[in-house]
Short mmCIF file of C-alpha atoms in Angstrom, two decimals:
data_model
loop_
_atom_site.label_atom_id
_atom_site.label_comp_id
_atom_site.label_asym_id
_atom_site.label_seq_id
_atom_site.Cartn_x
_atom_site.Cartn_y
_atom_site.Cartn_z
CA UNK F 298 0.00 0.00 0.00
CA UNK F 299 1.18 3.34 -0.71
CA UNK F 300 0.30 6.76 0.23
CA UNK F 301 -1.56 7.36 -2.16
CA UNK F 302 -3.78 4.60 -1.18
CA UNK F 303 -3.92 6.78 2.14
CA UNK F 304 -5.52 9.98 1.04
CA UNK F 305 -8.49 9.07 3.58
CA UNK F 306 -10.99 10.59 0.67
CA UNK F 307 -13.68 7.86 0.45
CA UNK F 308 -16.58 8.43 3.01
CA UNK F 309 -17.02 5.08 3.97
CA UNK F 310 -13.14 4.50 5.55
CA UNK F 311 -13.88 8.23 6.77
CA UNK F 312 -16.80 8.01 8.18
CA UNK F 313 -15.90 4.80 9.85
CA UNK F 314 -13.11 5.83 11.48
CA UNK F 315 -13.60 9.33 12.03
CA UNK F 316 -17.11 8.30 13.72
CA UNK F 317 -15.49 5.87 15.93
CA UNK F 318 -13.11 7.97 17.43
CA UNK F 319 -15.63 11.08 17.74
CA UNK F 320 -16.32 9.88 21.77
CA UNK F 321 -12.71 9.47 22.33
CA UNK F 322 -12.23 13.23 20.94
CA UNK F 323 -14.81 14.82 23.85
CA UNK F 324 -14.12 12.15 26.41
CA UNK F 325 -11.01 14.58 27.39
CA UNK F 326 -7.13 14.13 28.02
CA UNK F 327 -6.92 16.99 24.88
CA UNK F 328 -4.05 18.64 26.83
CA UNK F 329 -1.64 18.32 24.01
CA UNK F 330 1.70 19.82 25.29
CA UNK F 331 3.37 17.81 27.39
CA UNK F 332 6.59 19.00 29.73
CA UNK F 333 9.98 16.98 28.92
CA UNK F 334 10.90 18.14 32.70
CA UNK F 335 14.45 16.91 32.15
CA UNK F 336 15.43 19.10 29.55
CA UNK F 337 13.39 21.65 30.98
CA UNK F 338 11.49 21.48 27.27
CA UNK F 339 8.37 21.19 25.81
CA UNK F 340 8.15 18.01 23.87
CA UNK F 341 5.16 18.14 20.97
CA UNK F 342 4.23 15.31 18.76
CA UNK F 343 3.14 15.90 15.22
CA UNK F 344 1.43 12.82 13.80
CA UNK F 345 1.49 12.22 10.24
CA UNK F 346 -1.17 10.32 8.18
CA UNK F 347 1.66 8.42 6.50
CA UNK F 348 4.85 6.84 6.90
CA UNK F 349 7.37 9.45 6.96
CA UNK F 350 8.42 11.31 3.28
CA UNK F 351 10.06 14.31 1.97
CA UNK F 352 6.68 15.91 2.64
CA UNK F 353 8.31 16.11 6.21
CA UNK F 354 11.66 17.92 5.14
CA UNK F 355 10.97 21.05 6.58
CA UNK F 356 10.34 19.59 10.03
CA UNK F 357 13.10 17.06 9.83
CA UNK F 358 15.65 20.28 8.83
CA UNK F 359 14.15 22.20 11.61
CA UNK F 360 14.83 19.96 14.51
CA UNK F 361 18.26 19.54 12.63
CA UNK F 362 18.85 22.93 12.83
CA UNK F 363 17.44 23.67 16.61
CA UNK F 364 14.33 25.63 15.01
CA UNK F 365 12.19 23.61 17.47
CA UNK F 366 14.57 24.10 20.49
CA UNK F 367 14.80 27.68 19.40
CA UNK F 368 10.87 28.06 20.51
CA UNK F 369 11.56 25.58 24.17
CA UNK F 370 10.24 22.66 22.24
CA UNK F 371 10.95 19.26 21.16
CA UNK F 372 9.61 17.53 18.42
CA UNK F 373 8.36 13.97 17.78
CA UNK F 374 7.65 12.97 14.50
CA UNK F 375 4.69 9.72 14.95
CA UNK F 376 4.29 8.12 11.86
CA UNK F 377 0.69 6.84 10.57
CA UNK F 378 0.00 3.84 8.32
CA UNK F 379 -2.49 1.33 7.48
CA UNK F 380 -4.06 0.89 10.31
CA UNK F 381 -3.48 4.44 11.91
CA UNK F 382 -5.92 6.88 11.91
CA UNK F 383 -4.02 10.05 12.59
CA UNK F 384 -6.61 12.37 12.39
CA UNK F 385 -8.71 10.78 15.28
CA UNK F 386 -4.76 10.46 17.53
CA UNK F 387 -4.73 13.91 17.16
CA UNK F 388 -8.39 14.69 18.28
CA UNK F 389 -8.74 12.05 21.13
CA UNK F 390 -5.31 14.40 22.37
CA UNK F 391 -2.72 12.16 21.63
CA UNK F 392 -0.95 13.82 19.40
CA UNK F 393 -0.14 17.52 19.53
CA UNK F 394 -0.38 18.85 15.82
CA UNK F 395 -1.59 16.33 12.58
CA UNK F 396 -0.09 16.42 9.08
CA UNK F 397 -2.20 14.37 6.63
CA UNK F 398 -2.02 13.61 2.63
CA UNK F 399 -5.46 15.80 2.00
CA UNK F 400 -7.19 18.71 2.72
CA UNK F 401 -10.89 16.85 2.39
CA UNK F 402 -10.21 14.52 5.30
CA UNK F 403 -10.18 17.48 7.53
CA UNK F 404 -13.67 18.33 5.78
CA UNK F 405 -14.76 14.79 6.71
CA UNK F 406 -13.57 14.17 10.19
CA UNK F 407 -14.85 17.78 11.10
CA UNK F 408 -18.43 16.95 9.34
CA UNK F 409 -18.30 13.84 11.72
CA UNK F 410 -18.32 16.17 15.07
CA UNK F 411 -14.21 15.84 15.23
CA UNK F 412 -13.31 19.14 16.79
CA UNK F 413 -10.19 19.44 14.81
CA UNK F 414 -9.34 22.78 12.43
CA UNK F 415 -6.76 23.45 9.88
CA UNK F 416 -4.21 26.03 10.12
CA UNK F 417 -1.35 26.21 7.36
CA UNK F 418 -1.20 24.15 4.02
CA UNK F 419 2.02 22.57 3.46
CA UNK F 420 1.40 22.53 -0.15
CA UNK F 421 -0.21 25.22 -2.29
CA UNK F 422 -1.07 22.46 -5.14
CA UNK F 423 -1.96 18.86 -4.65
CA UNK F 424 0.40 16.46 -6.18
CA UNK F 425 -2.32 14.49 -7.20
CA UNK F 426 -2.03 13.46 -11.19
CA UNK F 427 -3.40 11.80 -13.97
CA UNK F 428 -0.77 9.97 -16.05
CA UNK F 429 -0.96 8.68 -19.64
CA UNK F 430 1.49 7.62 -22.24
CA UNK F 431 2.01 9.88 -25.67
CA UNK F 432 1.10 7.35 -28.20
CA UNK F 433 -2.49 8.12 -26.45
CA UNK F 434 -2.57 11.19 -24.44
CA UNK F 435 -4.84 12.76 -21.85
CA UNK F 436 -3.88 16.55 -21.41
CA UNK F 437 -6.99 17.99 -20.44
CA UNK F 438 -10.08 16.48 -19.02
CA UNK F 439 -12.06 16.28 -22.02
CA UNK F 440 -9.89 13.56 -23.34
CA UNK F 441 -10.93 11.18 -20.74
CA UNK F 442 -14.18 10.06 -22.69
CA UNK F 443 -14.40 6.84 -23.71
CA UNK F 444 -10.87 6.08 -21.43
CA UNK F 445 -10.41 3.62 -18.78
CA UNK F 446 -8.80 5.20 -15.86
CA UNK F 447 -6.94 3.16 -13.35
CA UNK F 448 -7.25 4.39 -9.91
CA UNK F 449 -7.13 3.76 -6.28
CA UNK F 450 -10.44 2.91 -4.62
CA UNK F 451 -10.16 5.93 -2.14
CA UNK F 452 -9.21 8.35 -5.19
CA UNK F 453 -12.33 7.48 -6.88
CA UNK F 454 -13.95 10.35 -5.59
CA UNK F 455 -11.29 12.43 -6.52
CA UNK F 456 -12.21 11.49 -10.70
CA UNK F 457 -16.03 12.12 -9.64
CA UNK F 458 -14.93 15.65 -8.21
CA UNK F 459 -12.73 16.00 -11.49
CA UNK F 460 -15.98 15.41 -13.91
CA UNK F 461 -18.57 16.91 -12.03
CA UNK F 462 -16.17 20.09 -12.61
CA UNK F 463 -16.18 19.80 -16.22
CA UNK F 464 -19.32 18.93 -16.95
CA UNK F 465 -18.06 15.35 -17.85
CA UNK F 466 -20.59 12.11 -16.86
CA UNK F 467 -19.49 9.92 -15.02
CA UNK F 468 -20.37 7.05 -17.41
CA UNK F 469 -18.25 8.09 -20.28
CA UNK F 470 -15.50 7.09 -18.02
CA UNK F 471 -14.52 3.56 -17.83
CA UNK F 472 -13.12 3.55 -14.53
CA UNK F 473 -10.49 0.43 -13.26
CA UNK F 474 -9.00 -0.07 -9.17
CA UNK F 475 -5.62 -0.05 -9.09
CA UNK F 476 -2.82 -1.24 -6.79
CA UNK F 477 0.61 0.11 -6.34
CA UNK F 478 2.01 0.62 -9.31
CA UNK F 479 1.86 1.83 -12.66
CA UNK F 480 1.74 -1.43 -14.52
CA UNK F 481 -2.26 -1.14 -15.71
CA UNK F 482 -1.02 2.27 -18.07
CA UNK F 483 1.72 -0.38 -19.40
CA UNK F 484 0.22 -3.39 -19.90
CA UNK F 485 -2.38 -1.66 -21.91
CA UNK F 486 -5.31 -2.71 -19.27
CA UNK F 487 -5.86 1.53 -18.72
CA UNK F 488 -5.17 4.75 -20.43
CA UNK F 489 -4.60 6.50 -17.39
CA UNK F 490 -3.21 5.98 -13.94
CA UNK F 491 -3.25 8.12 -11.10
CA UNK F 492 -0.79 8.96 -8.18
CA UNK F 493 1.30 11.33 -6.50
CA UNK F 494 3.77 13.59 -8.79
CA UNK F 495 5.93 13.61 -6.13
CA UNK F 496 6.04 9.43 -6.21
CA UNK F 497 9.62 9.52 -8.37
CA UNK F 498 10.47 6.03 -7.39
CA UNK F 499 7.50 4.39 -8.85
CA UNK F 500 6.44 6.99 -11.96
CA UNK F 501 10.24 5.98 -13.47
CA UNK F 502 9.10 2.64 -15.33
CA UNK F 503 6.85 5.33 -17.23
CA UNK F 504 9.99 6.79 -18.73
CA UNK F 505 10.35 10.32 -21.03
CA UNK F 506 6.52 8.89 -22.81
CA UNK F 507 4.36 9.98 -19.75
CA UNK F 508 1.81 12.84 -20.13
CA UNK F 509 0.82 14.25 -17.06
CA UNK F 510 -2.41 16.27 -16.11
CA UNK F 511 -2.62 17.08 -12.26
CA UNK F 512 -6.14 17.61 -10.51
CA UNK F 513 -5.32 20.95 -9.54
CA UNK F 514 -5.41 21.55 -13.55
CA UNK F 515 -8.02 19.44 -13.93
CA UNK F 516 -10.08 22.06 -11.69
CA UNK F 517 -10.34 20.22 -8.54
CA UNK F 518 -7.95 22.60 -5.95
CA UNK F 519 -7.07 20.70 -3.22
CA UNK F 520 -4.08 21.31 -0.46
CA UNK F 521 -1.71 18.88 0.29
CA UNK F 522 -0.13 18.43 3.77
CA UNK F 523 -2.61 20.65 5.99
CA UNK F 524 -1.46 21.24 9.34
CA UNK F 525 -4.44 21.01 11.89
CA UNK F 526 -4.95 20.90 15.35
CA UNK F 527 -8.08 20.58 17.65
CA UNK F 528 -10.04 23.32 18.57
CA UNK F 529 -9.05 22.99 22.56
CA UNK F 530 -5.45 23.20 21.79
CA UNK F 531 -5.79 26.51 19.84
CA UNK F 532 -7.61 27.77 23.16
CA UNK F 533 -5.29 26.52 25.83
CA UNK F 534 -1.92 26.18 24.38
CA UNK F 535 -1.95 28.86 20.97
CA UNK F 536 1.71 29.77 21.91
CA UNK F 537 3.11 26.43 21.45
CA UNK F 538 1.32 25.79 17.92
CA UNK F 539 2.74 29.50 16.92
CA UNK F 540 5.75 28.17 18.17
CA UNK F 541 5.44 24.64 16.21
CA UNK F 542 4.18 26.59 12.45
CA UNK F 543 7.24 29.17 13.28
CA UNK F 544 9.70 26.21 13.53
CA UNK F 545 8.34 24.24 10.63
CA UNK F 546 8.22 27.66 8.43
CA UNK F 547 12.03 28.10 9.19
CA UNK F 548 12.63 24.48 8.41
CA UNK F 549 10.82 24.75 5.11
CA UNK F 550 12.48 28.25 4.08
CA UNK F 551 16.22 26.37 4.85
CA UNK F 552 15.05 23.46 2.78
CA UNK F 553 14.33 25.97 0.17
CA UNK F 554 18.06 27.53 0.66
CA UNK F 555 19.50 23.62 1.62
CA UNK F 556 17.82 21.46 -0.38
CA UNK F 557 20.72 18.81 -1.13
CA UNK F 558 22.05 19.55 2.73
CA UNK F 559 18.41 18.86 3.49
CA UNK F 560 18.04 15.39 1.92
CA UNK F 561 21.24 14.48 3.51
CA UNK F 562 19.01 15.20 6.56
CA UNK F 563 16.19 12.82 6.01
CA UNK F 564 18.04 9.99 4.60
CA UNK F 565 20.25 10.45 7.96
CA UNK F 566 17.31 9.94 10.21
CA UNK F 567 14.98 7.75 7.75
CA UNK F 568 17.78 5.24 6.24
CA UNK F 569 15.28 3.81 4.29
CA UNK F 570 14.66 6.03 1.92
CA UNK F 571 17.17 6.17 -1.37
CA UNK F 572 19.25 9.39 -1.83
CA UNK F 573 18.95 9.74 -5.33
CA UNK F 574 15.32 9.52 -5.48
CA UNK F 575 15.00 12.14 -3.01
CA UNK F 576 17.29 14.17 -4.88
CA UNK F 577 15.82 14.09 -8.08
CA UNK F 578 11.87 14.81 -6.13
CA UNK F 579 13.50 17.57 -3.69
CA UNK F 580 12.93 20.61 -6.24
CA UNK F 581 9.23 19.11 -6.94
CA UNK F 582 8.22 19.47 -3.24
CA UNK F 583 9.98 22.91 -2.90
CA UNK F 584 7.74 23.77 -6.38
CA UNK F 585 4.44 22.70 -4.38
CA UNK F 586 5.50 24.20 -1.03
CA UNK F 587 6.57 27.93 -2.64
CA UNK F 588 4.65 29.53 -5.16
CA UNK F 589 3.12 32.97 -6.03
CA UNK F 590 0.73 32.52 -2.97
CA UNK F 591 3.80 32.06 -0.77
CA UNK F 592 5.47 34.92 -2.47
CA UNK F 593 2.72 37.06 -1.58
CA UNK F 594 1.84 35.55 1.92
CA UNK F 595 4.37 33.42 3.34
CA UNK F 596 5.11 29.20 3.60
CA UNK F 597 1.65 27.54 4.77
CA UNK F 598 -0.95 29.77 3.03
CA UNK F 599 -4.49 29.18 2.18
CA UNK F 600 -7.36 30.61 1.77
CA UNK F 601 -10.94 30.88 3.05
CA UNK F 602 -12.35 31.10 -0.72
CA UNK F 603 -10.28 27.75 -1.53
CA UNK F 604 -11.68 26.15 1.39
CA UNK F 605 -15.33 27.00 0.36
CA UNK F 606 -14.66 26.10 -2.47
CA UNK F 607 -13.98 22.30 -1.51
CA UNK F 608 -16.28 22.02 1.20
CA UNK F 609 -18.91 23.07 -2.16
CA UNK F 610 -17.75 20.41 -4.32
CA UNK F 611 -17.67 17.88 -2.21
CA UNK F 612 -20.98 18.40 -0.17
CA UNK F 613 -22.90 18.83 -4.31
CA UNK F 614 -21.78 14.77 -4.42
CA UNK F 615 -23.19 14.11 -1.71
CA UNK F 616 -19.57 13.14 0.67
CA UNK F 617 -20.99 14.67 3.99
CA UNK F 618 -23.45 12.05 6.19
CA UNK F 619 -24.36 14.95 8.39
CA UNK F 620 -24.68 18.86 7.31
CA UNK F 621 -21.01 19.94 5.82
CA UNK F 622 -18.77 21.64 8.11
CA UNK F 623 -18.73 25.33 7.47
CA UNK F 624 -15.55 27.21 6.62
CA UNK F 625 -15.00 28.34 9.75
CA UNK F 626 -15.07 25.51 11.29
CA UNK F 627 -12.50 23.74 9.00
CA UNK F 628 -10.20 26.80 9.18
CA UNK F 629 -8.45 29.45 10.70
CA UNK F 630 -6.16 32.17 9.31
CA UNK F 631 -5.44 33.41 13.19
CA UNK F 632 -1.82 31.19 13.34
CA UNK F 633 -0.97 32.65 9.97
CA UNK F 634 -1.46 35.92 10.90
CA UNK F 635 0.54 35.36 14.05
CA UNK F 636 3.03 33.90 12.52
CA UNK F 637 3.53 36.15 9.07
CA UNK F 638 6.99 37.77 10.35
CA UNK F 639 8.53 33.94 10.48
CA UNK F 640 7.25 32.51 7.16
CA UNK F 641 9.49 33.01 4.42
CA UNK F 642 8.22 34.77 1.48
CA UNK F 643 9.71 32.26 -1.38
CA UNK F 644 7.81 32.16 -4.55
#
């Protein structure tokens, strides 16, 4: 299973899981920051949705660097997977601060009574893609009709969100679940595959012949890597999270500056991963974490029209059980704000 497998987006995995964990999240014990008395430190945990990636470079270079210490804290890095649901860890209070693939869990969990709210977007554009071969290309959505698109049973909705936005039925797709790899798109089974941009490793068998067309293109604008905490710990502890988004925005600015020092940095502490594939995706993640929006407004920027604008799409198909979650409640620009004079302004 990969992360992409992980994006959470499917209501039935969210609603099962979110709902299950909804008494845990109100039962109490949402403290969040937790005293590392012998260092005389705060130690915070951010849990991912994921195994650990280069989605977690700026955090990785900021502990590196003493970013984290520089604010009195400590960071712990949790890792998710299969059969981790790191939104509810971070709503039942045991985890400080959440990182996960895609801004529509958030929409989910929060539609499901989870009191948890977003507050920085780790990247401006979802990574999310559509990839085809040139001897028969997709390069805008129209060209799907007729296709057969492989994809991951909890990126399904994702197509659906991409059709409904152009005007595109649903059954003029032919539409194929996929596992791990790209091997549907070359044994001729699909026209299109779907996965991560960011995913070097396994997009390589696809060689110099792939055609991509990302969802963000596509018209579907999701974030990627939304930082969100729960509503209690933005009441009770708001300097520590400043302090947490200040560290990570350093981290991700000396990435920016760093980037080969930087993937020295991960491969150091996650041995697992391969250098040269990290090398040859570092400049991809910088190009989703910096952008014109970041120029303009610093590392971690959204916006409440962007937010809308997903909660819209995904409540007109019907995703939300209960009433969808109004934008309000998904988001707040307050950290940002706080935070502006610490967020670099790369574009």
């Amino acid at each position: 299973m990969t992360r992409d497998t992980q994006n959470g987006l499917t209501r039935r995995r969210a609603l099962t899981t979110f709902g299950a964990a909804a008494g845990a999240a109100f039962a109490g014990n949402l403290v969040g920051i937790r005293k590392a008395w012998a260092q005389d430190m705060h130690t915070v945990s951010l849990q991912l949705g994921w195994l650990a990636s280069n989605g977690i470079l700026g955090e990785v270079a900021a502990a590196d660097q003493g970013f984290y210490a520089d604010e009195g804290l400590e960071l712990d890095v949790v890792a998710g997977g299969p059969n981790i649901d790191g939104v509810a860890s971070v709503a039942s209070g045991r985890a400080d601060m959440g990182s996960i693939s895609s801004s529509p869990s958030l929409m989910l969990a929060r539609s499901q009574g989870l009191p948890i709210k977003c507050i920085a977007a780790g990247y401006q554009q979802h990574p999310f893609t559509y990839f085809s071969l040139k001897k028969n290309p997709v390069r805008e959505p129209k060209d799907l009709i007729g296709k057969t698109v492989a994809t991951n049973g909890t990126a399904r909705i994702l197509l659906q969100a991409m059709l409904a936005a152009n005007d595109i039925p649903e059954d003029e797709v032919n539409v194929l679940v996929m596992g791990s790899d790209m091997s549907p798109l070359l044994t001729g089974q699909a026209d299109v595959v779907t996965g991560w941009r960011t995913n070097t490793s396994a997009l390589a068998v696809l060689g110099d012949d792939r055609v991509d067309m990302s969802l963000w293109d596509a018209g579907v604008k999701l974030y990627a890597n939304p930082y969100y905490v729960t509503d209690q710990t933005l009441a009770e502890n708001p300097e520590q999270v400043e302090g947490m988004l200040r560290a990570s925005a350093r981290g991700w600015a000396w990435v920016h500056d760093n980037p080969e020092a930087a993937v020295d940095i991960l491969v150091k502490r996650y041995p697992n991963m391969d250098r040269d594939n990290e090398l040859a995706t570092v400049q991809m993640v910088l190009d989703y974490s910096f952008n014109a929006n970041t120029a303009e407004n610093g590392w971690g920027t959204m916006t409440r029209e962007n937010w809308q604008a997903q909660i819209d799409a995904y409540d007109n198909l019907g995703q939300f059980e209960n009433a969808a979650p109004a934008v309000d409640e998904i988001m707040t620009l307050d950290v940002l704000e706080k935070t502006a004079a610490s967020r670099a302004n790369y574009g």
